[in-house]
Tab-separated table of C-alpha atoms and ligand atoms in Angstrom:
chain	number	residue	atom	x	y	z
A	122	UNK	CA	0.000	0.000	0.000
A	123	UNK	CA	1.351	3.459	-0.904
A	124	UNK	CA	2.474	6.252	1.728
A	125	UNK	CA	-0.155	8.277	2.991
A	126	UNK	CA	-0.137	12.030	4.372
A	127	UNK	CA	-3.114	13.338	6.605
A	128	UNK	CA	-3.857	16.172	8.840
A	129	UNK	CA	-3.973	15.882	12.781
A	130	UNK	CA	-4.175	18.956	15.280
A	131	UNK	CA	-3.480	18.693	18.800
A	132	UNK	CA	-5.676	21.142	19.951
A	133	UNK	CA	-6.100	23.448	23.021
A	134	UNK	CA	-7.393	21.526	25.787
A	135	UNK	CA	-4.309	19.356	25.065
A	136	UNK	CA	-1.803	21.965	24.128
A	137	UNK	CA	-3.034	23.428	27.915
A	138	UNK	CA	-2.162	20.504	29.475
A	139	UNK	CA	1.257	19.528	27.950
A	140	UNK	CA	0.333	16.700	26.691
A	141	UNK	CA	1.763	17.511	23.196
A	142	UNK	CA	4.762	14.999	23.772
A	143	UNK	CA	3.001	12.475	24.808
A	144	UNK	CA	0.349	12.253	22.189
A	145	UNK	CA	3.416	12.776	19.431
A	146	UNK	CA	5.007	9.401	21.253
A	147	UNK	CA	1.585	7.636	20.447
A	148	UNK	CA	1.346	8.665	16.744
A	149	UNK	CA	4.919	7.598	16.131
A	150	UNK	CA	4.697	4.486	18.106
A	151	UNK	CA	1.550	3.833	15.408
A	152	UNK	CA	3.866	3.859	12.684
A	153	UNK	CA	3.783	7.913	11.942
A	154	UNK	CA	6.007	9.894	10.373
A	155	UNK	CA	6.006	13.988	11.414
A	156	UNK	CA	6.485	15.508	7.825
A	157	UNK	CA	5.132	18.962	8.686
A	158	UNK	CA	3.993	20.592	11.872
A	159	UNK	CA	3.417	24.118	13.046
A	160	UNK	CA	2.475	25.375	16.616
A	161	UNK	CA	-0.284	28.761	16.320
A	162	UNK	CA	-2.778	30.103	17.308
A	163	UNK	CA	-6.213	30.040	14.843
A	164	UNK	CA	-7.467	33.368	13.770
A	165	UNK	CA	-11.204	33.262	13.482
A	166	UNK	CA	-11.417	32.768	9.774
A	167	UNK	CA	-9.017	29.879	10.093
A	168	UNK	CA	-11.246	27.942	12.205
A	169	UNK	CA	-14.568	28.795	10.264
A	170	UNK	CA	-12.726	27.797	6.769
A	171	UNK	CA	-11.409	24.983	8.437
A	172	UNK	CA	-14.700	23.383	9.912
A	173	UNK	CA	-16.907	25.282	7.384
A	174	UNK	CA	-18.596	21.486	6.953
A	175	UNK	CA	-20.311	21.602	10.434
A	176	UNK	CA	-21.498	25.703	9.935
A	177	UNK	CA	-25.084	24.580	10.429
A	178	UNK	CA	-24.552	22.929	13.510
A	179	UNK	CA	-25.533	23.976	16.960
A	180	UNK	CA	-22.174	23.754	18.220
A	181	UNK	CA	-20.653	25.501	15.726
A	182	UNK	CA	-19.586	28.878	17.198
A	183	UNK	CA	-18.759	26.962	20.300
A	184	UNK	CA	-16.321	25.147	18.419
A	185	UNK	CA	-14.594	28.221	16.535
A	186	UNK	CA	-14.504	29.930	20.262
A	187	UNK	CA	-12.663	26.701	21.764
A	188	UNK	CA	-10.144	26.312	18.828
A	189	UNK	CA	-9.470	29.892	18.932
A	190	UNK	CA	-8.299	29.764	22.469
A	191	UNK	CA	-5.503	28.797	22.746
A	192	UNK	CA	-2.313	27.506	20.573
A	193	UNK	CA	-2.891	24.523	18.463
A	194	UNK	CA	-0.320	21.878	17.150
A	195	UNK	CA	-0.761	21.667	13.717
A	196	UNK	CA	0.694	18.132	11.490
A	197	UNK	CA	0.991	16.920	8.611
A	198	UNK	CA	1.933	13.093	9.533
A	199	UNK	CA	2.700	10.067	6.768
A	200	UNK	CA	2.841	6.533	6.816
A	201	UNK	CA	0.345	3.617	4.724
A	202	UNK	CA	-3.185	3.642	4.896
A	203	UNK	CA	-2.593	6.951	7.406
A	204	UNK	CA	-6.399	8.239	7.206
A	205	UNK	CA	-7.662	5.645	8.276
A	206	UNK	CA	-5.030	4.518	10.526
A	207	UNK	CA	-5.024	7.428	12.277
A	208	UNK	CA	-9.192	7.366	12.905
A	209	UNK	CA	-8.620	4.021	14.717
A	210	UNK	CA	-5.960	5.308	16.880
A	211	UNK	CA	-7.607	8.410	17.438
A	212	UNK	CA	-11.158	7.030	18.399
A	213	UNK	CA	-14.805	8.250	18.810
A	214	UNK	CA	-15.367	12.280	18.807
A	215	UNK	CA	-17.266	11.398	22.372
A	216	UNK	CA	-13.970	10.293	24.410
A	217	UNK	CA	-16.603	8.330	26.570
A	218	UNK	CA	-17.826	6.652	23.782
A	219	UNK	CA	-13.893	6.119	22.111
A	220	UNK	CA	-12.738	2.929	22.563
A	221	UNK	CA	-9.843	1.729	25.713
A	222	UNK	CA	-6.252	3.144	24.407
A	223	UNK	CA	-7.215	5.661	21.846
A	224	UNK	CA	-5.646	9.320	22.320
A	225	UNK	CA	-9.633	10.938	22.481
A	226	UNK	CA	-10.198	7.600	25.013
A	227	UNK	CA	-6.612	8.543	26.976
A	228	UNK	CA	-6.857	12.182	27.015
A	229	UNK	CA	-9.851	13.762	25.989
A	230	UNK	CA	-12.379	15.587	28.416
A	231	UNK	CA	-15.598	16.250	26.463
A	232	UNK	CA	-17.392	15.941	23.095
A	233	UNK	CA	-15.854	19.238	22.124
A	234	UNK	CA	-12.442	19.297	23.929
A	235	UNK	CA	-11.552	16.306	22.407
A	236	UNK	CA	-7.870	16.930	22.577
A	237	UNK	CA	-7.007	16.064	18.587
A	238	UNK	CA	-8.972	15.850	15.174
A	239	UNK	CA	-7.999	13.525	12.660
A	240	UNK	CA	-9.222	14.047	9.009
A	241	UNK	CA	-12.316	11.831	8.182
A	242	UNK	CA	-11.804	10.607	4.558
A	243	UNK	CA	-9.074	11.176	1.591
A	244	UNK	CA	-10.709	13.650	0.086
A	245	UNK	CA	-11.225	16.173	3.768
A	246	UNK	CA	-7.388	15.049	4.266
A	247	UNK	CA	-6.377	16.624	1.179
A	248	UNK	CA	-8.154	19.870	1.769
A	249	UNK	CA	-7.131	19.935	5.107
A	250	UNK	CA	-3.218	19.392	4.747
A	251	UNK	CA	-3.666	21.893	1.618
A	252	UNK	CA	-5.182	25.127	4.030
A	253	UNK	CA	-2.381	24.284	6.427
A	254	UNK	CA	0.341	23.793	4.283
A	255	UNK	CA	-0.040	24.437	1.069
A	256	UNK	CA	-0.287	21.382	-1.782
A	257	UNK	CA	3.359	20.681	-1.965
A	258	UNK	CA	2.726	19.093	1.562
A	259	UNK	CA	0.799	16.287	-0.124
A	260	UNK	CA	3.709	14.777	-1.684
A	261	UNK	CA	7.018	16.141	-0.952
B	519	CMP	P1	-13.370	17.065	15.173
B	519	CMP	O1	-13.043	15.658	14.842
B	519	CMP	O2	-12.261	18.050	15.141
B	519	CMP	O3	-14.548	17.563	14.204
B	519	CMP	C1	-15.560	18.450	14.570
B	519	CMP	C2	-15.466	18.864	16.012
B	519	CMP	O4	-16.649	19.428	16.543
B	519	CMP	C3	-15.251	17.640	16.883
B	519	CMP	O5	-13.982	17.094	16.685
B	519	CMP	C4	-15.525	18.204	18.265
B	519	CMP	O6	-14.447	18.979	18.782
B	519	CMP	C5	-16.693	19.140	17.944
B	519	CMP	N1	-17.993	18.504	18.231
B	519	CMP	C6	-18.548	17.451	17.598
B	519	CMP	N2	-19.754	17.152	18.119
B	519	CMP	C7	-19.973	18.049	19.118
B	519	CMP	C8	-21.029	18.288	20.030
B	519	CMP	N3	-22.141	17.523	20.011
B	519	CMP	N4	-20.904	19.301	20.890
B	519	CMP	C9	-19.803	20.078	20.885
B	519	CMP	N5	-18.752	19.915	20.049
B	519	CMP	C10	-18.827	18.911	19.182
């Protein structure tokens, strides 16, 4: 199977506890590579662009609030099969719903401070990785 890049954010509940090292030692222990990753803070716009997919829903200006709080981790991270890879490891958005050992089951705290987000299909990846990093991140 051919190499893989996706997008996965540590984001600010995590960031706020220091738990960045931690959940990098997970994703490489899984097999990951770290091929990009940049440590900011979301402007507004950002986070709307970036989650413009869930604008109808209720929690939706909750959302932009919470991942404008604070400084997120940014990644671009590689290895086979990573999307979907990376889903399993990361688990259900509800960490009491994720299953034992997966980061969101290990370290998240709510539905919304869910510590990480992993992309949900090839096609989201792409977009994702693109608005973050430009398209040369895709295959460089
Ligand atoms: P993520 O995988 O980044 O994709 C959308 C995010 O919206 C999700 O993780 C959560 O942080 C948040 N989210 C999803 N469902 C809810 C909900 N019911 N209430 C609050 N936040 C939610």
């Amino acid at each position: 199977m051919a190499l893989e890049r996706t997008l996965f954010i540590v984001k600010p509940d995590a960031v706020e506890r220091s738990l960045i090292g931690k959940i990098l030692a997970h994703v490489e222990e899984n097999g990951f590579r770290l091929v990009e990753a940049r440590l900011t803070r979301l402007q507004r716009e950002e986070a709307q662009t970036f989650y413009a997919e869930h604008q109808a829903r209720p929690f939706f200006g909750e959302l932009v609030e919470y991942m404008t709080s604070g400084p997120v981790l940014l990644t671009c991270l590689e290895r086979e099969d990573a999307v979907g890879t990376l889903r399993e490891i990361v688990g259900a958005t509800d960490p009491a719903q994720a299953a034992p050992g997966t980061i969101r089951a290990l370290f998240g705290r709510s539905k919304q401070m869910n510590s990480v987000h992993a992309s949900d299909s090839a096609a989201s990846s792409d977009r994702e990785v693109k608005l973050f990093f430009g398209v040369a991140a895709l295959s460089r």
